[in-house]
mmCIF file of C-alpha atoms in Angstrom:
data_model
loop_
_atom_site.group_PDB
_atom_site.id
_atom_site.type_symbol
_atom_site.label_atom_id
_atom_site.label_comp_id
_atom_site.label_asym_id
_atom_site.label_seq_id
_atom_site.Cartn_x
_atom_site.Cartn_y
_atom_site.Cartn_z
ATOM 1 C CA MET A 1 -12.215 -5.897 38.485
ATOM 2 C CA SER A 2 -11.756 -6.259 41.946
ATOM 3 C CA LYS A 3 -14.415 -7.584 44.507
ATOM 4 C CA LYS A 4 -15.096 -4.245 46.873
ATOM 5 C CA PRO A 5 -14.687 -5.111 50.421
ATOM 6 C CA SER A 6 -17.726 -4.957 52.899
ATOM 7 C CA LEU A 7 -17.684 -1.941 55.974
ATOM 8 C CA ALA A 8 -15.918 -4.286 58.031
ATOM 9 C CA GLN A 9 -13.194 -5.585 55.850
ATOM 10 C CA LEU A 10 -12.737 -1.984 54.810
ATOM 11 C CA ALA A 11 -12.153 -1.262 58.220
ATOM 12 C CA SER A 12 -9.956 -3.941 59.204
ATOM 13 C CA GLN A 13 -7.524 -2.941 55.878
ATOM 14 C CA LEU A 14 -7.658 0.811 57.761
ATOM 15 C CA GLY A 15 -6.695 0.147 61.009
ATOM 16 C CA ALA A 16 -10.302 1.848 61.335
ATOM 17 C CA GLU A 17 -12.285 1.028 64.460
ATOM 18 C CA LEU A 18 -16.166 0.805 63.004
ATOM 19 C CA HIS A 19 -19.447 2.467 64.902
ATOM 20 C CA LEU A 20 -21.994 1.207 62.677
ATOM 21 C CA ALA A 21 -25.442 3.607 62.306
ATOM 22 C CA PRO A 22 -28.070 1.917 63.621
ATOM 23 C CA SER A 23 -29.755 1.118 60.253
ATOM 24 C CA ALA A 24 -26.157 0.016 59.036
ATOM 25 C CA SER A 25 -24.598 -3.632 58.464
ATOM 26 C CA PRO A 26 -20.584 -4.324 58.665
ATOM 27 C CA GLU A 27 -22.118 -6.881 55.973
ATOM 28 C CA ASP A 28 -22.545 -3.217 53.613
ATOM 29 C CA ILE A 29 -20.832 -3.110 50.792
ATOM 30 C CA PRO A 30 -19.329 0.429 49.516
ATOM 31 C CA LEU A 31 -18.694 1.539 45.779
ATOM 32 C CA GLY A 32 -16.012 4.056 46.197
ATOM 33 C CA LEU A 33 -15.065 7.373 47.955
ATOM 34 C CA SER A 34 -16.344 10.330 46.931
ATOM 35 C CA THR A 35 -15.977 13.856 49.425
ATOM 36 C CA LEU A 36 -18.844 14.833 52.055
ATOM 37 C CA GLN A 37 -21.002 16.866 49.939
ATOM 38 C CA ASP A 38 -21.204 14.682 47.291
ATOM 39 C CA ALA A 39 -21.238 11.546 48.424
ATOM 40 C CA THR A 40 -24.404 9.233 48.076
ATOM 41 C CA PRO A 41 -25.377 5.822 49.608
ATOM 42 C CA SER A 42 -22.994 4.096 48.592
ATOM 43 C CA ASP A 43 -19.630 6.122 48.764
ATOM 44 C CA VAL A 44 -17.160 6.218 51.502
ATOM 45 C CA SER A 45 -16.053 9.673 52.495
ATOM 46 C CA PHE A 46 -13.637 11.239 55.052
ATOM 47 C CA LEU A 47 -13.113 14.693 57.511
ATOM 48 C CA ALA A 48 -9.769 15.339 57.323
ATOM 49 C CA SER A 49 -9.554 18.796 57.526
ATOM 50 C CA ALA A 50 -11.807 21.242 60.180
ATOM 51 C CA THR A 51 -12.689 23.338 56.826
ATOM 52 C CA TYR A 52 -14.585 20.942 55.546
ATOM 53 C CA ARG A 53 -16.569 19.952 59.116
ATOM 54 C CA ARG A 54 -19.386 21.581 57.724
ATOM 55 C CA PHE A 55 -20.583 19.120 55.318
ATOM 56 C CA LEU A 56 -20.727 16.717 57.990
ATOM 57 C CA ARG A 57 -24.041 17.285 59.271
ATOM 58 C CA ASP A 58 -25.377 16.926 56.079
ATOM 59 C CA THR A 59 -23.616 14.166 54.364
ATOM 60 C CA ARG A 60 -24.922 11.271 52.444
ATOM 61 C CA ALA A 61 -22.241 9.167 52.514
ATOM 62 C CA CYS A 62 -22.224 5.210 53.945
ATOM 63 C CA ALA A 63 -19.850 5.840 56.102
ATOM 64 C CA VAL A 64 -17.382 8.856 56.904
ATOM 65 C CA ILE A 65 -13.242 7.539 57.549
ATOM 66 C CA LEU A 66 -12.540 10.290 60.544
ATOM 67 C CA THR A 67 -11.033 10.332 64.371
ATOM 68 C CA ALA A 68 -12.417 9.540 67.112
ATOM 69 C CA ASP A 69 -13.573 13.254 68.600
ATOM 70 C CA LEU A 70 -15.947 13.908 65.581
ATOM 71 C CA ALA A 71 -17.268 10.173 65.399
ATOM 72 C CA ALA A 72 -20.370 11.283 67.968
ATOM 73 C CA GLU A 73 -20.719 14.207 65.116
ATOM 74 C CA CYS A 74 -21.325 11.571 62.493
ATOM 75 C CA PRO A 75 -25.002 11.071 61.466
ATOM 76 C CA VAL A 76 -23.941 7.596 59.318
ATOM 77 C CA SER A 77 -21.054 4.647 60.270
ATOM 78 C CA ALA A 78 -18.055 6.345 61.180
ATOM 79 C CA LEU A 79 -14.251 4.107 60.163
ATOM 80 C CA VAL A 80 -12.509 6.349 63.102
ATOM 81 C CA VAL A 81 -8.918 6.664 62.875
ATOM 82 C CA ASP A 82 -5.712 8.566 64.209
ATOM 83 C CA ASP A 83 -4.950 10.207 60.218
ATOM 84 C CA PRO A 84 -8.035 10.386 57.715
ATOM 85 C CA TYR A 85 -6.056 11.525 55.201
ATOM 86 C CA HIS A 86 -4.048 9.024 55.686
ATOM 87 C CA SER A 87 -6.306 5.835 55.871
ATOM 88 C CA PHE A 88 -8.373 8.024 53.151
ATOM 89 C CA ALA A 89 -4.963 7.363 51.053
ATOM 90 C CA LEU A 90 -5.063 3.622 51.609
ATOM 91 C CA ALA A 91 -9.038 3.536 50.647
ATOM 92 C CA THR A 92 -8.244 5.193 47.474
ATOM 93 C CA ALA A 93 -5.786 1.727 46.208
ATOM 94 C CA VAL A 94 -8.881 -0.134 47.226
ATOM 95 C CA TYR A 95 -11.403 1.417 44.257
ATOM 96 C CA ASP A 96 -9.166 2.285 42.140
ATOM 97 C CA ALA A 97 -10.654 1.065 39.252
ATOM 98 C CA ALA A 98 -7.144 1.398 36.344
ATOM 99 C CA PRO A 99 -6.671 -1.037 34.218
ATOM 100 C CA GLU A 100 -4.830 -4.045 35.484
ATOM 101 C CA PRO A 101 -1.516 -5.384 33.332
ATOM 102 C CA VAL A 102 -1.468 -8.361 31.482
ATOM 103 C CA PRO A 103 1.661 -9.878 31.477
ATOM 104 C CA GLY A 104 4.059 -10.783 28.287
ATOM 105 C CA ILE A 105 4.972 -8.714 25.443
ATOM 106 C CA HIS A 106 2.947 -7.438 22.808
ATOM 107 C CA PRO A 107 3.606 -8.642 19.848
ATOM 108 C CA ALA A 108 3.165 -5.572 18.297
ATOM 109 C CA ALA A 109 6.340 -4.507 21.229
ATOM 110 C CA THR A 110 9.984 -4.289 19.636
ATOM 111 C CA VAL A 111 12.253 -5.964 22.184
ATOM 112 C CA HIS A 112 16.086 -6.877 21.302
ATOM 113 C CA PRO A 113 17.208 -10.827 21.858
ATOM 114 C CA ASP A 114 19.978 -9.481 24.338
ATOM 115 C CA ALA A 115 17.185 -7.875 27.082
ATOM 116 C CA ASP A 116 15.969 -9.319 29.787
ATOM 117 C CA VAL A 117 12.410 -9.221 30.125
ATOM 118 C CA ASP A 118 10.902 -11.111 33.595
ATOM 119 C CA PRO A 119 8.030 -13.609 32.094
ATOM 120 C CA SER A 120 5.619 -11.570 34.606
ATOM 121 C CA ALA A 121 6.213 -8.217 33.209
ATOM 122 C CA SER A 122 4.109 -6.845 30.773
ATOM 123 C CA ILE A 123 5.245 -4.701 27.464
ATOM 124 C CA GLY A 124 1.990 -3.056 25.537
ATOM 125 C CA PRO A 125 2.250 -2.432 22.092
ATOM 126 C CA GLY A 126 4.226 -0.188 20.189
ATOM 127 C CA ALA A 127 6.586 -0.317 22.942
ATOM 128 C CA VAL A 128 10.595 -0.083 21.873
ATOM 129 C CA VAL A 129 13.271 -2.198 24.773
ATOM 130 C CA GLU A 130 16.713 -2.129 23.720
ATOM 131 C CA ALA A 131 20.095 -4.383 24.152
ATOM 132 C CA ALA A 132 21.322 -5.432 27.462
ATOM 133 C CA ALA A 133 17.797 -4.132 29.248
ATOM 134 C CA ARG A 134 16.319 -5.486 32.002
ATOM 135 C CA ILE A 135 12.798 -5.553 33.581
ATOM 136 C CA GLY A 136 11.967 -6.699 36.270
ATOM 137 C CA SER A 137 9.389 -8.801 37.876
ATOM 138 C CA GLY A 138 5.320 -7.380 37.693
ATOM 139 C CA ALA A 139 7.011 -4.315 35.813
ATOM 140 C CA VAL A 140 4.834 -2.817 33.434
ATOM 141 C CA ILE A 141 6.157 -0.838 30.388
ATOM 142 C CA GLY A 142 3.007 1.006 28.560
ATOM 143 C CA PRO A 143 2.366 1.722 25.079
ATOM 144 C CA ARG A 144 5.244 4.034 22.876
ATOM 145 C CA CYS A 145 7.530 3.663 25.571
ATOM 146 C CA VAL A 146 11.369 3.376 25.118
ATOM 147 C CA VAL A 147 14.013 1.755 27.538
ATOM 148 C CA GLY A 148 17.058 2.493 26.809
ATOM 149 C CA GLU A 149 20.226 0.114 26.175
ATOM 150 C CA GLY A 150 21.078 -1.128 29.375
ATOM 151 C CA SER A 151 18.625 0.437 31.984
ATOM 152 C CA ASP A 152 17.106 -1.075 34.419
ATOM 153 C CA ILE A 153 13.336 -1.030 35.177
ATOM 154 C CA GLY A 154 12.771 -2.658 38.423
ATOM 155 C CA ARG A 155 10.364 -5.001 40.227
ATOM 156 C CA GLY A 156 6.949 -3.825 39.931
ATOM 157 C CA SER A 157 6.955 -0.649 38.799
ATOM 158 C CA ARG A 158 5.141 1.061 35.743
ATOM 159 C CA LEU A 159 6.412 2.999 33.123
ATOM 160 C CA HIS A 160 2.358 5.090 31.484
ATOM 161 C CA ALA A 161 1.889 5.102 27.836
ATOM 162 C CA GLY A 162 5.149 7.675 26.000
ATOM 163 C CA VAL A 163 8.079 7.922 28.608
ATOM 164 C CA THR A 164 11.373 7.264 27.333
ATOM 165 C CA VAL A 165 13.775 5.930 29.593
ATOM 166 C CA TYR A 166 17.280 6.854 27.636
ATOM 167 C CA HIS A 167 20.292 3.274 28.301
ATOM 168 C CA GLY A 168 22.001 3.524 31.241
ATOM 169 C CA CYS A 169 20.031 4.753 33.809
ATOM 170 C CA THR A 170 17.796 2.683 36.415
ATOM 171 C CA ILE A 171 14.961 3.015 37.970
ATOM 172 C CA GLY A 172 14.081 0.863 41.660
ATOM 173 C CA ARG A 173 11.333 -1.193 42.412
ATOM 174 C CA ASP A 174 7.666 -0.052 43.005
ATOM 175 C CA CYS A 175 7.873 3.092 41.039
ATOM 176 C CA VAL A 176 6.086 5.165 38.811
ATOM 177 C CA ILE A 177 6.874 7.362 35.658
ATOM 178 C CA HIS A 178 3.995 9.316 34.128
ATOM 179 C CA SER A 179 3.183 9.911 30.210
ATOM 180 C CA GLY A 180 5.389 11.463 28.292
ATOM 181 C CA ALA A 181 8.194 11.834 31.125
ATOM 182 C CA VAL A 182 11.962 12.177 29.613
ATOM 183 C CA ILE A 183 15.123 9.209 32.118
ATOM 184 C CA GLY A 184 18.003 10.262 30.653
ATOM 185 C CA ALA A 185 17.852 13.092 28.330
ATOM 186 C CA ASP A 186 21.707 14.836 28.218
ATOM 187 C CA GLY A 187 22.032 17.518 30.549
ATOM 188 C CA PHE A 188 22.401 21.154 29.573
ATOM 189 C CA GLY A 189 26.454 20.873 28.750
ATOM 190 C CA PHE A 190 28.320 23.646 26.224
ATOM 191 C CA ALA A 191 31.923 24.922 26.549
ATOM 192 C CA PRO A 192 32.040 28.737 25.476
ATOM 193 C CA HIS A 193 34.871 28.869 22.081
ATOM 194 C CA GLN A 194 35.605 31.538 19.794
ATOM 195 C CA LYS A 195 32.165 32.284 19.739
ATOM 196 C CA ARG A 196 30.423 29.292 19.874
ATOM 197 C CA TRP A 197 29.565 26.411 21.712
ATOM 198 C CA THR A 198 31.525 23.246 22.317
ATOM 199 C CA LYS A 199 28.805 19.986 23.206
ATOM 200 C CA ILE A 200 30.220 18.436 26.804
ATOM 201 C CA HIS A 201 28.548 15.078 26.253
ATOM 202 C CA GLN A 202 26.689 13.290 29.449
ATOM 203 C CA LEU A 203 28.841 10.716 30.320
ATOM 204 C CA GLY A 204 26.642 9.738 33.631
ATOM 205 C CA GLY A 205 23.369 7.833 34.232
ATOM 206 C CA VAL A 206 20.003 8.586 35.989
ATOM 207 C CA GLU A 207 19.743 6.280 39.446
ATOM 208 C CA ILE A 208 16.114 6.220 40.578
ATOM 209 C CA GLY A 209 15.745 4.524 43.598
ATOM 210 C CA ASP A 210 12.680 2.182 45.345
ATOM 211 C CA GLU A 211 8.527 3.871 45.328
ATOM 212 C CA VAL A 212 9.371 7.466 43.733
ATOM 213 C CA GLU A 213 6.800 8.951 41.260
ATOM 214 C CA VAL A 214 7.218 11.102 38.818
ATOM 215 C CA GLY A 215 4.987 13.293 36.736
ATOM 216 C CA ALA A 216 3.645 13.171 33.503
ATOM 217 C CA CYS A 217 5.767 15.411 31.558
ATOM 218 C CA THR A 218 8.925 15.899 33.697
ATOM 219 C CA CYS A 219 12.471 15.589 32.835
ATOM 220 C CA ILE A 220 15.262 13.886 34.721
ATOM 221 C CA ASP A 221 18.294 15.057 32.873
ATOM 222 C CA ARG A 222 21.949 12.273 33.274
ATOM 223 C CA GLY A 223 25.153 13.509 34.875
ATOM 224 C CA ALA A 224 27.861 14.955 33.208
ATOM 225 C CA LEU A 225 30.085 12.474 35.614
ATOM 226 C CA GLY A 226 28.840 10.924 37.507
ATOM 227 C CA ASP A 227 24.547 10.120 37.894
ATOM 228 C CA THR A 228 21.592 12.298 38.616
ATOM 229 C CA VAL A 229 21.110 10.613 41.855
ATOM 230 C CA ILE A 230 16.830 10.278 43.236
ATOM 231 C CA GLY A 231 16.350 9.285 46.565
ATOM 232 C CA ARG A 232 13.613 6.528 47.623
ATOM 233 C CA GLY A 233 9.889 7.375 48.053
ATOM 234 C CA VAL A 234 11.039 10.689 46.149
ATOM 235 C CA LYS A 235 7.439 12.222 44.344
ATOM 236 C CA ILE A 236 8.005 14.697 41.632
ATOM 237 C CA ASP A 237 5.081 15.962 39.913
ATOM 238 C CA ASN A 238 4.444 17.139 35.987
ATOM 239 C CA GLN A 239 6.305 19.478 34.115
ATOM 240 C CA VAL A 240 9.491 19.814 36.553
ATOM 241 C CA GLN A 241 12.673 19.934 34.997
ATOM 242 C CA ILE A 242 16.236 17.885 37.159
ATOM 243 C CA ALA A 243 19.265 18.817 35.750
ATOM 244 C CA HIS A 244 22.248 17.054 35.375
ATOM 245 C CA ASN A 245 24.270 15.384 38.779
ATOM 246 C CA VAL A 246 21.321 16.454 41.068
ATOM 247 C CA GLN A 247 21.104 14.859 44.365
ATOM 248 C CA ILE A 248 17.384 14.671 45.674
ATOM 249 C CA GLY A 249 17.334 13.162 49.414
ATOM 250 C CA ASP A 250 14.418 9.949 50.227
ATOM 251 C CA TYR A 251 11.014 11.333 50.610
ATOM 252 C CA SER A 252 11.507 15.051 49.233
ATOM 253 C CA ALA A 253 8.354 15.958 46.908
ATOM 254 C CA ILE A 254 8.408 18.839 44.466
ATOM 255 C CA ALA A 255 5.533 20.522 43.135
ATOM 256 C CA ALA A 256 4.768 21.200 39.292
ATOM 257 C CA CYS A 257 6.747 23.593 37.272
ATOM 258 C CA SER A 258 9.447 23.636 39.338
ATOM 259 C CA ALA A 259 13.444 23.425 38.221
ATOM 260 C CA VAL A 260 16.334 22.334 39.990
ATOM 261 C CA ALA A 261 19.536 23.089 38.494
ATOM 262 C CA GLY A 262 22.937 21.835 38.269
ATOM 263 C CA SER A 263 25.163 19.701 40.809
ATOM 264 C CA ALA A 264 22.059 21.246 43.111
ATOM 265 C CA ARG A 265 21.587 19.034 46.511
ATOM 266 C CA ILE A 266 18.092 18.521 48.036
ATOM 267 C CA GLY A 267 18.205 17.108 51.295
ATOM 268 C CA LYS A 268 15.518 14.375 53.126
ATOM 269 C CA HIS A 269 12.145 15.401 53.572
ATOM 270 C CA CYS A 270 12.139 18.685 51.563
ATOM 271 C CA THR A 271 9.286 20.116 50.136
ATOM 272 C CA ILE A 272 9.529 22.149 46.861
ATOM 273 C CA ALA A 273 6.034 24.239 46.287
ATOM 274 C CA GLY A 274 5.135 24.517 42.915
ATOM 275 C CA GLY A 275 6.945 27.112 40.645
ATOM 276 C CA ALA A 276 10.186 27.452 42.452
ATOM 277 C CA GLY A 277 14.161 27.529 41.399
ATOM 278 C CA VAL A 278 16.411 25.986 42.860
ATOM 279 C CA VAL A 279 20.400 27.555 41.186
ATOM 280 C CA GLY A 280 22.857 25.270 40.747
ATOM 281 C CA HIS A 281 25.619 24.146 42.911
ATOM 282 C CA VAL A 282 23.845 24.879 46.511
ATOM 283 C CA THR A 283 22.564 22.005 49.314
ATOM 284 C CA VAL A 284 19.597 22.475 51.217
ATOM 285 C CA ALA A 285 19.360 21.039 54.465
ATOM 286 C CA ASP A 286 17.306 18.422 54.765
ATOM 287 C CA PHE A 287 13.518 18.870 56.088
ATOM 288 C CA THR A 288 13.202 22.521 54.692
ATOM 289 C CA HIS A 289 10.007 23.999 53.121
ATOM 290 C CA VAL A 290 10.358 26.037 49.857
ATOM 291 C CA THR A 291 6.756 28.116 49.278
ATOM 292 C CA ALA A 292 5.710 28.589 45.714
ATOM 293 C CA MET A 293 7.787 30.609 43.199
ATOM 294 C CA THR A 294 10.673 30.750 45.457
ATOM 295 C CA LEU A 295 14.009 31.328 43.659
ATOM 296 C CA VAL A 296 16.891 29.589 46.353
ATOM 297 C CA THR A 297 20.014 31.755 44.658
ATOM 298 C CA LYS A 298 22.602 30.654 48.062
ATOM 299 C CA SER A 299 22.208 27.357 50.267
ATOM 300 C CA ILE A 300 20.264 26.234 52.827
ATOM 301 C CA ASP A 301 21.869 25.305 55.646
ATOM 302 C CA THR A 302 19.405 25.280 58.417
ATOM 303 C CA ALA A 303 15.943 23.159 58.189
ATOM 304 C CA GLY A 304 13.037 25.647 57.663
ATOM 305 C CA ALA A 305 10.463 27.656 55.447
ATOM 306 C CA TYR A 306 11.167 30.009 53.193
ATOM 307 C CA SER A 307 10.033 32.700 50.611
ATOM 308 C CA SER A 308 11.357 35.112 47.918
ATOM 309 C CA GLY A 309 9.341 37.136 45.347
ATOM 310 C CA THR A 310 6.448 39.634 45.899
ATOM 311 C CA PRO A 311 2.867 38.439 46.543
ATOM 312 C CA PHE A 312 0.388 39.228 44.593
ATOM 313 C CA SER A 313 -2.432 42.568 44.414
ATOM 314 C CA ASP A 314 -4.350 44.820 42.190
ATOM 315 C CA ASN A 315 -3.203 45.826 39.642
ATOM 316 C CA ARG A 316 -3.212 49.597 40.567
ATOM 317 C CA SER A 317 -1.336 49.113 43.496
ATOM 318 C CA TRP A 318 1.362 46.206 42.390
ATOM 319 C CA ARG A 319 2.437 49.033 39.785
ATOM 320 C CA ARG A 320 2.196 51.972 42.485
ATOM 321 C CA ASN A 321 4.836 48.812 44.423
ATOM 322 C CA ALA A 322 6.985 48.503 41.335
ATOM 323 C CA VAL A 323 7.734 51.514 40.784
ATOM 324 C CA ARG A 324 9.094 51.586 44.640
ATOM 325 C CA PHE A 325 10.984 49.104 44.507
ATOM 326 C CA ALA A 326 12.794 51.152 41.739
ATOM 327 C CA GLN A 327 13.961 53.356 44.729
ATOM 328 C CA LEU A 328 14.497 51.778 47.423
ATOM 329 C CA ASP A 329 18.326 52.275 46.793
ATOM 330 C CA GLN A 330 17.798 55.878 46.462
ATOM 331 C CA MET A 331 15.279 55.781 49.672
ATOM 332 C CA SER A 332 17.941 53.734 51.828
ATOM 333 C CA ARG A 333 20.551 55.947 51.520
ATOM 334 C CA ARG A 334 18.375 59.224 51.863
ATOM 335 C CA LEU A 335 17.846 57.714 55.329
ATOM 336 C CA ARG A 336 20.842 56.823 55.897
ATOM 337 C CA GLU A 337 21.913 60.357 55.501
ATOM 338 C CA LEU A 338 18.859 61.699 57.570
ATOM 339 C CA GLU A 339 20.625 59.318 60.367
ATOM 340 C CA ARG A 340 23.445 61.281 59.755
ATOM 341 C CA GLN A 341 21.745 64.572 60.021
ATOM 342 C CA VAL A 342 19.731 63.103 63.268
ATOM 343 C CA ALA A 343 23.012 61.773 65.088
ATOM 344 C CA SER A 344 24.640 65.265 64.344
ATOM 345 C CA LEU A 345 21.840 67.017 65.915
ATOM 346 C CA GLN A 346 22.346 65.006 68.847
ATOM 347 C CA GLY A 347 25.490 65.387 69.476
ATOM 348 C CA ASN A 348 25.214 68.628 69.964
ATOM 349 C CA ARG A 349 22.590 68.992 72.143
ATOM 350 C CA PRO A 350 22.937 70.812 75.320
ATOM 351 C CA GLU A 351 23.663 68.658 78.562
ATOM 352 C CA ALA A 352 21.211 69.223 80.914
ATOM 353 C CA GLY A 353 21.693 72.336 83.271
ATOM 354 C CA ASP A 354 23.970 73.867 80.868
ATOM 355 C CA GLY A 355 24.297 77.351 79.861
ATOM 356 C CA GLU A 356 22.799 80.470 81.026
#
């Protein structure tokens, strides 16, 4: 376990201005991170949302990461920054207690003689590295992972226990692939013929850029012809389905239980919220946000926020509304007919001064 930094050292690492409480010392050593309401005197906390401002006054933390306009309200030492949430993210790396892997190949691992494994890489027990696979410097292949023939795992990337990377796939540098993820399985391709299905063999691969994180039990299918491509810095949550030949632009993020169908193209810096779906062969513009449970059924050409579906309500109201949804077409026809009748009556109305 690495040595924890003092308050002064932590401020330097975060690029923060340290405002010490009267009884505090810059050499005090915090031991961890916690929320404002749960922090102890050995914890650092943070305030990034006005929602939690009410907890600042009574916090017991040894220091709080916050903006300059709130420093005067802080009863303990303050680490003043421009973006507290980003600084909190940096601080989590400082206090991460995950065990460090040991370089080398575990005796219970199986590594093909033709594989290229950097001496600084770590290959865990039960892992399999097949022929012509390449494992870069500092990469970690966790227990029971499989790296298929000809696949390439970049420098500093980590495959947690039980990840499967099929043949002919490329994972860039400094990526994190969580347990149960499958990279490069066959895309869902079948040709109907005489009331049966003929398999379309998936001849492409998967190309994952640098600094990508893939959540647990997510599947990224290989391309049918050409590769499925995940851009640099993309973040994909747990249990997400990425179909064959999808392209996801740099620094986009997709939340849990979403699905992107074959050959869809997601732009750069997009965010797709939980449970959303994107149909195949559509394009989503850069900087688009898709809200939870939305189904994208056609291309989005203009950046913005997009939604579909029905918000929840109490069950009785929802049932009434569900009946009305089924009547919308009939109601629309009746409304048009009423509008036609009104227009006809207005057309027959005498002008001022007409008549007797």
